[in-house]
PDB file of C-alpha atoms in Angstrom:
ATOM      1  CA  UNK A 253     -19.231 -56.325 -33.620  1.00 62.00           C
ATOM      2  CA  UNK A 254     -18.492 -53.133 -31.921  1.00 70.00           C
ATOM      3  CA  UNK A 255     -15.132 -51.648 -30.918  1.00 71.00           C
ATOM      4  CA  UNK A 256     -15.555 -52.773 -27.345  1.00 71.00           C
ATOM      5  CA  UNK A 257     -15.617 -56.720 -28.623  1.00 76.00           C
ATOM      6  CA  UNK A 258     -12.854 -56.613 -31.336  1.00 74.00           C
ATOM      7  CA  UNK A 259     -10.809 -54.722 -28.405  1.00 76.00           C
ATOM      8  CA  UNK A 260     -11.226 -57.970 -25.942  1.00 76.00           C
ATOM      9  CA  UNK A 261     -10.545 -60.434 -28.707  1.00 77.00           C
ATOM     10  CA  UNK A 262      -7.605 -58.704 -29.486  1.00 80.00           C
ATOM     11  CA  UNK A 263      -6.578 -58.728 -25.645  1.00 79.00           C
ATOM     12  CA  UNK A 264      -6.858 -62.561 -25.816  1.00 82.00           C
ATOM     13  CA  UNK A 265      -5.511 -63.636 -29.213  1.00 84.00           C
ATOM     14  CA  UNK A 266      -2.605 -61.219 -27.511  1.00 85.00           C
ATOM     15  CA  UNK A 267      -2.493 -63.163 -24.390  1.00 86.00           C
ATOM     16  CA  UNK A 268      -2.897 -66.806 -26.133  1.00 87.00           C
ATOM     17  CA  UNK A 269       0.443 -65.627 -28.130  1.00 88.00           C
ATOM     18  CA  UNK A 270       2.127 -64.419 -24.853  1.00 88.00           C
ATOM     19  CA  UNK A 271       1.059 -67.845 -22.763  1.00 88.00           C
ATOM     20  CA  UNK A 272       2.605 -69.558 -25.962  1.00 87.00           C
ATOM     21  CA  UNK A 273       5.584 -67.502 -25.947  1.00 88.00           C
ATOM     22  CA  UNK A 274       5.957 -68.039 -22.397  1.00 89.00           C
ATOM     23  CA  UNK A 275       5.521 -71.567 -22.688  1.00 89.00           C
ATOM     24  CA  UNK A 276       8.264 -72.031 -25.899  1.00 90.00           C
ATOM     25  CA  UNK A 277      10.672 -69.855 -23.684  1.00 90.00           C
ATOM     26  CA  UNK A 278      10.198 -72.347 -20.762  1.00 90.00           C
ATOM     27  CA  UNK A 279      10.971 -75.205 -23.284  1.00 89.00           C
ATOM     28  CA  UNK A 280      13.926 -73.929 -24.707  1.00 90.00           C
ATOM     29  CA  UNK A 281      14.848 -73.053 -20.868  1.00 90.00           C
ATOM     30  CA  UNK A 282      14.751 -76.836 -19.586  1.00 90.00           C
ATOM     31  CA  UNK A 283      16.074 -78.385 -23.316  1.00 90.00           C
ATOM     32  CA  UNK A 284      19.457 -75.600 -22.767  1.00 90.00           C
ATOM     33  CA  UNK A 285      19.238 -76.828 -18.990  1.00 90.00           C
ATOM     34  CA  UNK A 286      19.055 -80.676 -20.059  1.00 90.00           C
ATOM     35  CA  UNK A 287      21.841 -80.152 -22.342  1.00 90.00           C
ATOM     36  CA  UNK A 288      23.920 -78.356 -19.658  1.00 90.00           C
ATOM     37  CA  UNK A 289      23.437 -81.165 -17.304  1.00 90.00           C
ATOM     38  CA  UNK A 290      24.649 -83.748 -19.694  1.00 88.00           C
ATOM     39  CA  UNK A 291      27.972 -81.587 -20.592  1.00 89.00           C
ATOM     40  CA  UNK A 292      28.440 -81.125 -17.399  1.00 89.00           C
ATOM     41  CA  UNK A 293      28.566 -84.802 -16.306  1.00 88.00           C
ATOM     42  CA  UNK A 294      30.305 -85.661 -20.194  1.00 87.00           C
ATOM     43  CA  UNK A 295      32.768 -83.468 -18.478  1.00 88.00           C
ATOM     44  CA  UNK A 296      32.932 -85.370 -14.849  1.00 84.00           C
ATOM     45  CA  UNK A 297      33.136 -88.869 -16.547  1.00 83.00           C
ATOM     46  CA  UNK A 298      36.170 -87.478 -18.520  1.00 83.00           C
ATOM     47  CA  UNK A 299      37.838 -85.928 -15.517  1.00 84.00           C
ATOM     48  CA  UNK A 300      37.456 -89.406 -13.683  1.00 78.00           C
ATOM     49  CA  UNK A 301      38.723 -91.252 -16.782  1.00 75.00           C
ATOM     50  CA  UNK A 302      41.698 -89.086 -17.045  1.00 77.00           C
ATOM     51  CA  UNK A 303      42.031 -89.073 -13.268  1.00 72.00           C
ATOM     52  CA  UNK A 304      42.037 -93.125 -13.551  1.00 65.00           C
ATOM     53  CA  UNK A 305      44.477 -93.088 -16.485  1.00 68.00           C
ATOM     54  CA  UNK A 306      46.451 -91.135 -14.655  1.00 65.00           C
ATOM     55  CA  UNK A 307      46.607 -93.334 -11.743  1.00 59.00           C
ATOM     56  CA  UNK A 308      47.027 -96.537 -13.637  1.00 59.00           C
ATOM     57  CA  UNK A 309      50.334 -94.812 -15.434  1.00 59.00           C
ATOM     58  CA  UNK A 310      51.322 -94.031 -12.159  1.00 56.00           C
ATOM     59  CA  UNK A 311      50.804 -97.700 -10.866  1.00 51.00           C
ATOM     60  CA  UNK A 312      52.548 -99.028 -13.940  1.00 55.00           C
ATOM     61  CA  UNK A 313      55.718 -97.188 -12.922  1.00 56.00           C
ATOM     62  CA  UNK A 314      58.313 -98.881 -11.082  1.00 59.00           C
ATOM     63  CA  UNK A 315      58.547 -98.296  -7.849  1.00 62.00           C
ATOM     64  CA  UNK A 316      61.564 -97.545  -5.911  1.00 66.00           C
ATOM     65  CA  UNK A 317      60.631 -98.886  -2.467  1.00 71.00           C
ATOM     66  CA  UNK A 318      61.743-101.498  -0.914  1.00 78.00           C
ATOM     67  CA  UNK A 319      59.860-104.748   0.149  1.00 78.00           C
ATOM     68  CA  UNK A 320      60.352-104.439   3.528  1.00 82.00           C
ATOM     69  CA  UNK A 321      59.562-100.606   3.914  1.00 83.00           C
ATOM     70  CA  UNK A 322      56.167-101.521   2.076  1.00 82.00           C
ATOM     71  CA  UNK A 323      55.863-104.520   4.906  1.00 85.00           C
ATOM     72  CA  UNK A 324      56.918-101.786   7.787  1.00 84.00           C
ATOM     73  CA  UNK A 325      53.481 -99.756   6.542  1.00 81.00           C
ATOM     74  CA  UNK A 326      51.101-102.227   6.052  1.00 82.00           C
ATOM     75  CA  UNK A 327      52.208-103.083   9.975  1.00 84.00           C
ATOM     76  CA  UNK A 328      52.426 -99.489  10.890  1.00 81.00           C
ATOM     77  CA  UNK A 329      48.447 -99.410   9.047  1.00 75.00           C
ATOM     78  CA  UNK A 330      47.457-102.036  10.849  1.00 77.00           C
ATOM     79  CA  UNK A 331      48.793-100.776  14.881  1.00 76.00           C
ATOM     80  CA  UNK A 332      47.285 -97.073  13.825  1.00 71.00           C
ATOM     81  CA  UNK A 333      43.864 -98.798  13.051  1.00 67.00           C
ATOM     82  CA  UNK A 334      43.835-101.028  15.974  1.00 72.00           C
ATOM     83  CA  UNK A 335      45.302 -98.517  18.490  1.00 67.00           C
ATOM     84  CA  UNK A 336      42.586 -96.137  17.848  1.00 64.00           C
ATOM     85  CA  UNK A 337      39.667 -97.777  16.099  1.00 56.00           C
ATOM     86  CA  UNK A 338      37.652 -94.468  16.398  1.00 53.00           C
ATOM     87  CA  UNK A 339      39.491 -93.799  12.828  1.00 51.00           C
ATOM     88  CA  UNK A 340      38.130 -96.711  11.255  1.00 54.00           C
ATOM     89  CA  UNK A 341      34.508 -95.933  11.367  1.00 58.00           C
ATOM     90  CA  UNK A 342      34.675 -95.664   7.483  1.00 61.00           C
ATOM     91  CA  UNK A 343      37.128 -94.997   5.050  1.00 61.00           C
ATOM     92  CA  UNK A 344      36.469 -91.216   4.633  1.00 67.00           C
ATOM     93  CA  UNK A 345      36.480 -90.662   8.582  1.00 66.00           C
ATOM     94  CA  UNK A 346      40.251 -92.598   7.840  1.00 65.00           C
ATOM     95  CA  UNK A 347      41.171 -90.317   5.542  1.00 66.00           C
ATOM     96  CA  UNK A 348      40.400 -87.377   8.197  1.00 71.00           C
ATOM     97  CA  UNK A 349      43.383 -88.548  10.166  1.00 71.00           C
ATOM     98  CA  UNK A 350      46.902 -87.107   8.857  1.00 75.00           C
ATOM     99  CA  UNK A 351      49.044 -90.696  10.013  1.00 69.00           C
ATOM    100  CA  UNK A 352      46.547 -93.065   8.152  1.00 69.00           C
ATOM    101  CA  UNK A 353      46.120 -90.239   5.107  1.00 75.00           C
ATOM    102  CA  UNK A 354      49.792 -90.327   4.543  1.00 75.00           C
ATOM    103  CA  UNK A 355      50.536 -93.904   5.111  1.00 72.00           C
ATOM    104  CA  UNK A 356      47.465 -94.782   2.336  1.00 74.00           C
ATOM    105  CA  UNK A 357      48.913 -92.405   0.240  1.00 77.00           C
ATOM    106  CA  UNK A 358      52.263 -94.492   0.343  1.00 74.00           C
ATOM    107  CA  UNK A 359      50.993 -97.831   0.269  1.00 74.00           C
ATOM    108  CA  UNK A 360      48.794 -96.576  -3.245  1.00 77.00           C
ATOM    109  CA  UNK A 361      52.588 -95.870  -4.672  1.00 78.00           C
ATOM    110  CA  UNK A 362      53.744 -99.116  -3.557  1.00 82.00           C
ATOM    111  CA  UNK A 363      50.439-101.628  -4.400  1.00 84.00           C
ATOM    112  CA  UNK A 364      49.460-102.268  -7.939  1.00 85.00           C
ATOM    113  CA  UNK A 365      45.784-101.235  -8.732  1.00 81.00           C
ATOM    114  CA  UNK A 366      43.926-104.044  -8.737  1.00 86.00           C
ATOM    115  CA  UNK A 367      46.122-105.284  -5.771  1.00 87.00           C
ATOM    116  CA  UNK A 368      44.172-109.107  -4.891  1.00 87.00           C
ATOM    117  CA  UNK A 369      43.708-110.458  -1.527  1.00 86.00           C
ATOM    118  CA  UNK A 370      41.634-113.703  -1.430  1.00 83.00           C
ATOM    119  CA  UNK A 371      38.638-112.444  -3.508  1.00 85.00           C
ATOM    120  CA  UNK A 372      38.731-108.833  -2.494  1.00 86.00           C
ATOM    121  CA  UNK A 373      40.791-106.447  -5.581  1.00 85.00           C
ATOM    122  CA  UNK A 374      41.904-102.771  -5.281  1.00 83.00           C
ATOM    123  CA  UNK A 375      43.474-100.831  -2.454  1.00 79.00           C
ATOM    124  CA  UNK A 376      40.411 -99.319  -1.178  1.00 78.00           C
ATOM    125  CA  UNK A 377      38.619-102.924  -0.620  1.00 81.00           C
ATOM    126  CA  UNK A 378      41.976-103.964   1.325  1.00 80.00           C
ATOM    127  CA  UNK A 379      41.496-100.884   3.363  1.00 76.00           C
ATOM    128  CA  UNK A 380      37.730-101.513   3.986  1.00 77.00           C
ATOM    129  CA  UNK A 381      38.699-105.155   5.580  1.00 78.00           C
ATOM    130  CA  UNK A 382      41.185-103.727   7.376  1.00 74.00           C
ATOM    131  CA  UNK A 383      38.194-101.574   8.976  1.00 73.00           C
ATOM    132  CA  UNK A 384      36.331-104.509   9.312  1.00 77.00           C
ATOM    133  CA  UNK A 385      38.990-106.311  11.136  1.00 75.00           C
ATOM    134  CA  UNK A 386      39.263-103.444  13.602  1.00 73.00           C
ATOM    135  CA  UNK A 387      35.156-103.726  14.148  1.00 76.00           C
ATOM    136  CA  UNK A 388      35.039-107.568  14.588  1.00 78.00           C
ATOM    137  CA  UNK A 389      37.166-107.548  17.658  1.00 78.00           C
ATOM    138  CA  UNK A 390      37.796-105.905  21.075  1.00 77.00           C
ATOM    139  CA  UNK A 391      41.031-104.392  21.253  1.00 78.00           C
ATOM    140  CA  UNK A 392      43.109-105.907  18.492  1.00 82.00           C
ATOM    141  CA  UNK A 393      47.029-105.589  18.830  1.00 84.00           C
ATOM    142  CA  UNK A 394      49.391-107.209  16.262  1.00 85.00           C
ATOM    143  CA  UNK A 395      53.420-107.373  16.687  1.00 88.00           C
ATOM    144  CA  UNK A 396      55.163-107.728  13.889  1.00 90.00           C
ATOM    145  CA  UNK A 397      58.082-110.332  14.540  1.00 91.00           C
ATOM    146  CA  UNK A 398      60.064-111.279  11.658  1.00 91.00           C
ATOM    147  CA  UNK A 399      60.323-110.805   7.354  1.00 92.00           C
ATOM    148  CA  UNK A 400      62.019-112.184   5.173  1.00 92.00           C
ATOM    149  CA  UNK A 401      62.336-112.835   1.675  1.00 88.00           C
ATOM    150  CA  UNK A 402      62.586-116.493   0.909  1.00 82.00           C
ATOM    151  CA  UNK A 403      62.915-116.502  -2.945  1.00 88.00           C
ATOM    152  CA  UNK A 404      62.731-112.855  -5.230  1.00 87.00           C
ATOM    153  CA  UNK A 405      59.601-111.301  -5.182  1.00 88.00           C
ATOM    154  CA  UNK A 406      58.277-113.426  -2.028  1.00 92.00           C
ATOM    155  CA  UNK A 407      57.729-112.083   1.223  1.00 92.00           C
ATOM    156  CA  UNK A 408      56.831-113.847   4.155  1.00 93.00           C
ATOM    157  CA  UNK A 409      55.657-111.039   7.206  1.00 93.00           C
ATOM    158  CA  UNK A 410      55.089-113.580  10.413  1.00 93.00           C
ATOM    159  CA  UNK A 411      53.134-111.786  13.359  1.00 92.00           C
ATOM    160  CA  UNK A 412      50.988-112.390  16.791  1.00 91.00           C
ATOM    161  CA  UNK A 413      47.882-110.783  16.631  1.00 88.00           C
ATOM    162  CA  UNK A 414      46.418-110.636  19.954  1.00 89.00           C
ATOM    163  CA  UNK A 415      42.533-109.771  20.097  1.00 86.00           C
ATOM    164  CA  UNK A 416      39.736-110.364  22.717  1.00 88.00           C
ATOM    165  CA  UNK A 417      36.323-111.753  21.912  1.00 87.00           C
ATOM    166  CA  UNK A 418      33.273-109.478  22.238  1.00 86.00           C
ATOM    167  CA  UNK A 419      29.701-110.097  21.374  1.00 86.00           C
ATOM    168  CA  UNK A 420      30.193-108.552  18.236  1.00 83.00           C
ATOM    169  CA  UNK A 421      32.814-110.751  17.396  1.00 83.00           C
ATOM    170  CA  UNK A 422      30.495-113.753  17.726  1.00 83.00           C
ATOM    171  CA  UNK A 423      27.892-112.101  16.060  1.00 83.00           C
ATOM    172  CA  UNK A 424      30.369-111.581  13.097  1.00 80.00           C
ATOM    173  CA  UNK A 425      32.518-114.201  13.251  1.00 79.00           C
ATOM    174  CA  UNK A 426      31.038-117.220  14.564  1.00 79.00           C
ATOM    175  CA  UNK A 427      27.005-116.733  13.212  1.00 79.00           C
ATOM    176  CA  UNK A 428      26.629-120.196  13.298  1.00 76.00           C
ATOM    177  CA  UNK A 429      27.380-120.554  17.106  1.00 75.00           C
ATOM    178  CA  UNK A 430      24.367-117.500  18.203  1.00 74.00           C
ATOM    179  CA  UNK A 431      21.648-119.252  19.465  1.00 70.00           C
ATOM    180  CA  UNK A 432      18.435-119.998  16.818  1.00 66.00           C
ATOM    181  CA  UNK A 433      16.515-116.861  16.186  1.00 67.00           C
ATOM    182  CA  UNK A 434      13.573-118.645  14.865  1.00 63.00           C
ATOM    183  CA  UNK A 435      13.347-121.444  17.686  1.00 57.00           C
ATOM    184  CA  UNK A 436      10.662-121.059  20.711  1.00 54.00           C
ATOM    185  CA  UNK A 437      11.815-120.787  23.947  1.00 55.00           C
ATOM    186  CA  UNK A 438      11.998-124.777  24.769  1.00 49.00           C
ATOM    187  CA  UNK A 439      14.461-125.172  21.671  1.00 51.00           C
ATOM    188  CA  UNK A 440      17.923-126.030  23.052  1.00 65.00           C
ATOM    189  CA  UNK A 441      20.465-123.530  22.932  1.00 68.00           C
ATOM    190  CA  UNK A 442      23.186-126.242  22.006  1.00 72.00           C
ATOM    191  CA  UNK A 443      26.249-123.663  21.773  1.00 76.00           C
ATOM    192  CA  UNK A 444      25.178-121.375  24.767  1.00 80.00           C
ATOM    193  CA  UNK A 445      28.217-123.009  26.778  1.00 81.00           C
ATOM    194  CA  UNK A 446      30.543-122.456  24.323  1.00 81.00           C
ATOM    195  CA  UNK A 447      29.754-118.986  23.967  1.00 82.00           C
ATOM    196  CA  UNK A 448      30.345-118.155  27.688  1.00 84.00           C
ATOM    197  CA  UNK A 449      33.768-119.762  27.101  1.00 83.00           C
ATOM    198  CA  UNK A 450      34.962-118.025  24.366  1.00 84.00           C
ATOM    199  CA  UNK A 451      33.199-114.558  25.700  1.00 87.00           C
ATOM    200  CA  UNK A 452      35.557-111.415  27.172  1.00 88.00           C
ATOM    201  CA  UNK A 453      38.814-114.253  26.572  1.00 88.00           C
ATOM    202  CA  UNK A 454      41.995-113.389  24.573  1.00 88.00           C
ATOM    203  CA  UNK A 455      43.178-115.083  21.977  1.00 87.00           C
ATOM    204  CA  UNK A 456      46.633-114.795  21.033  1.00 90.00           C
ATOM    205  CA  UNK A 457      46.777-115.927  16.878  1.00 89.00           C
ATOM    206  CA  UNK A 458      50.091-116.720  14.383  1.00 91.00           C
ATOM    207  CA  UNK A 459      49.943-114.676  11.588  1.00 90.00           C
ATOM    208  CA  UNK A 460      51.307-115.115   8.549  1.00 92.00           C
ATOM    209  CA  UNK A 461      51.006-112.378   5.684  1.00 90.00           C
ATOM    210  CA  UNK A 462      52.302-112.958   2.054  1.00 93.00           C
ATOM    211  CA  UNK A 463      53.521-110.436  -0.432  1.00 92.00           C
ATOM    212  CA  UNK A 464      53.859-111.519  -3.528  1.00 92.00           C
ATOM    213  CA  UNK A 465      55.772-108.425  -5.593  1.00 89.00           C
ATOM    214  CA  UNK A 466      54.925-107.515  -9.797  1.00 87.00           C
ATOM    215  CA  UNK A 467      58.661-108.649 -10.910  1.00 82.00           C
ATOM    216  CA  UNK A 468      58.540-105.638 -12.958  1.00 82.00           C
ATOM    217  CA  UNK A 469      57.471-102.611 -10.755  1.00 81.00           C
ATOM    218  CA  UNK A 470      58.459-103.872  -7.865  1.00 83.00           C
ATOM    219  CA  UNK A 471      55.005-103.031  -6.362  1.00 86.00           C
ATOM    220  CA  UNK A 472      52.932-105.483  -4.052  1.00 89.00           C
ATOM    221  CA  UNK A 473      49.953-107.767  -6.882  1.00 90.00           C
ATOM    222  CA  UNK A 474      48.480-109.715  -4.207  1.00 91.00           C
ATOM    223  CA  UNK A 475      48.580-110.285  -0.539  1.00 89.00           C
ATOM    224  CA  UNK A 476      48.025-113.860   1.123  1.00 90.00           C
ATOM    225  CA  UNK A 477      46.582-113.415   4.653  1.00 88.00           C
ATOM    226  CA  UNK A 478      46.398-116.250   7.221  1.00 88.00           C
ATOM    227  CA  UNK A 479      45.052-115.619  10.808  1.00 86.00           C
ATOM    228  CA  UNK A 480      45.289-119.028  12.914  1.00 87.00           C
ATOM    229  CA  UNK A 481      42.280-118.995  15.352  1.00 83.00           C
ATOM    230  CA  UNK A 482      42.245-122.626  15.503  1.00 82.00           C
ATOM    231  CA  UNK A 483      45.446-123.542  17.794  1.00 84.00           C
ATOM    232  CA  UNK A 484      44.483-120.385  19.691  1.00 83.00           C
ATOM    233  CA  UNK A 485      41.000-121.914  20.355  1.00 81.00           C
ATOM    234  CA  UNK A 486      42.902-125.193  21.289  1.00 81.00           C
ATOM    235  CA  UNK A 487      44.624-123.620  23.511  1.00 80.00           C
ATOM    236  CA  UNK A 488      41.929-121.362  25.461  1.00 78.00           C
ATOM    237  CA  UNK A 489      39.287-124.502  24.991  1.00 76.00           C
ATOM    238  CA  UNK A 490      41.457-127.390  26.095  1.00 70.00           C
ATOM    239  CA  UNK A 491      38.763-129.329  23.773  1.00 55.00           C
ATOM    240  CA  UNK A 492      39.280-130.752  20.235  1.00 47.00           C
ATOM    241  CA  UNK A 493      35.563-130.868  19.434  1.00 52.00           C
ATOM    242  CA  UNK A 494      34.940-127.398  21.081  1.00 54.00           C
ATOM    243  CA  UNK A 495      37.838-125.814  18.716  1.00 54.00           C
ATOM    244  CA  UNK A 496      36.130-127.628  15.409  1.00 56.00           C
ATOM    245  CA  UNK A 497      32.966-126.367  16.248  1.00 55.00           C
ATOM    246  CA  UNK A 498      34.427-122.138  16.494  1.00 54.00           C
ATOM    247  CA  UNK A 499      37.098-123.144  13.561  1.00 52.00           C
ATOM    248  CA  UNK A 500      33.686-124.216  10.862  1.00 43.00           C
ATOM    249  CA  UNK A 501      33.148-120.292  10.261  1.00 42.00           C
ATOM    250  CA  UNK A 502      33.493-118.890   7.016  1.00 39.00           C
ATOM    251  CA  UNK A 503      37.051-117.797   6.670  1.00 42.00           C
ATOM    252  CA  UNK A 504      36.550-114.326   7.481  1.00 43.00           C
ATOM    253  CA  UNK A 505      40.072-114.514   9.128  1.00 47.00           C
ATOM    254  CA  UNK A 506      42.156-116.397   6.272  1.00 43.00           C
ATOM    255  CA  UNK A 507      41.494-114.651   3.338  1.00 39.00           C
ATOM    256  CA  UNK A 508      44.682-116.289   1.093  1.00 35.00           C
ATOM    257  CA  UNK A 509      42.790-118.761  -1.291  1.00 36.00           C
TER     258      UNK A 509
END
């Protein structure tokens, strides 16, 4: 074997090392990057945990609001969502907006965290049906007319709630009145008249909203909603059997249990 030979097996017993070498650095690389990765979300989880405990401490503390200042802005929520429903596309376009940021923040203080409302638990899913209420119809308005406080911890908020009835609503709403997707053309649109009724009209609702209060904190543990769309139908219908037929939706609008 001359010199020329043992020269170019050296050269690629010296690169074979290096490509090893190269490829053991790359290892260690992506092992110290895979470690990294989980620290860093070991650390994330912990910050949320601690951010958590810190706001479940802060729900356990009692608050020193009273009932009907917590009523005044769930109401006050409810006339800034409905007045300009632009705000409620989702709950981080909500947040955008300095009057709904700062009433949230206030109603967080005053509802405990896992705050019920028919089957719906925490302050963020109240706020999302709140959205959703804002979506369902065409310009909502409520008035709040009267509290009061029957027995401790109980109170009663009794309001009109004013909305008119859009498409959307009956899409929503009243599903089972839309006429048969699957049907042919011949297939008898049985509730077509009743949607023509009940389209562009106003209904003008009772409602009644329930705060029952955490003895203790003195913060709001579950809210008892009840919308009544049924006299309002009566009333707009003039028809018994027209009213039971809008009033069989799911109870989108009474959401005490």
């Amino acid at each position: 074997m001359d010199k020329f030979e043992k020269l170019e097996i050296k050269k690629a017993i010296r690169r074979e090392q290096c490509r090893n070498n190269q490829a053991r650095y790359r290892d260690r690389q992506r092992a110290l990057q895979r470690r990294m990765q989980h620290e860093v979300q070991q650390l994330h989880e912990e910050v949320q945990g601690l951010k958590l405990k810190r706001q479940r401490l802060r729900f356990k503390e009692k608050t020193n609001r009273s009932a009907w200042s917590i009523v005044s802005d769930v109401f006050r929520l409810l006339e800034t969502g409905f007045r300009s429903p632009w705000y409620m596309t989702n709950t981080d376009e909500m947040m955008k907006h300095t009057e709904t940021r700062q009433i949230l923040t206030e109603l967080q203080k005053a509802f405990e965290h896992d705050v019920g409302m028919g089957g719906l638990q925490g302050v963020e899913a109240l706020v999302e049906q709140l959205r959703r209420y804002s979506l369902y119809f065409s310009d909502p308005q409520m008035y709040l007319q009267r509290v009061e406080e029957l027995v401790p911890g109980v109170v009663t908020a009794t309001a009109r709630f004013k909305l008119t009835v859009s498409e959307f609503t009956l899409r929503c709403v009243f599903p089972h009145l839309e006429k048969p997707k699957n049907g042919g053309e011949d297939e008898e649109d049985i509730y077509r008249s009743l949607r023509k009724k009940l389209l562009g009209k106003q209904l003008d609702c009772r409602c009644k909203v329930v705060f029952l209060m955490n003895e203790e904190s003195g913060r709001v543990a579950r809210l008892e909603v009840c919308i009544d769309v049924v006299n309002s139908l009566l009333q707009l219908l003039r028809d018994t059997m027209d009213a039971s037929k809008y009033s069989t939706t799911p109870c989108l609008l009474k959401t005490a249990s």
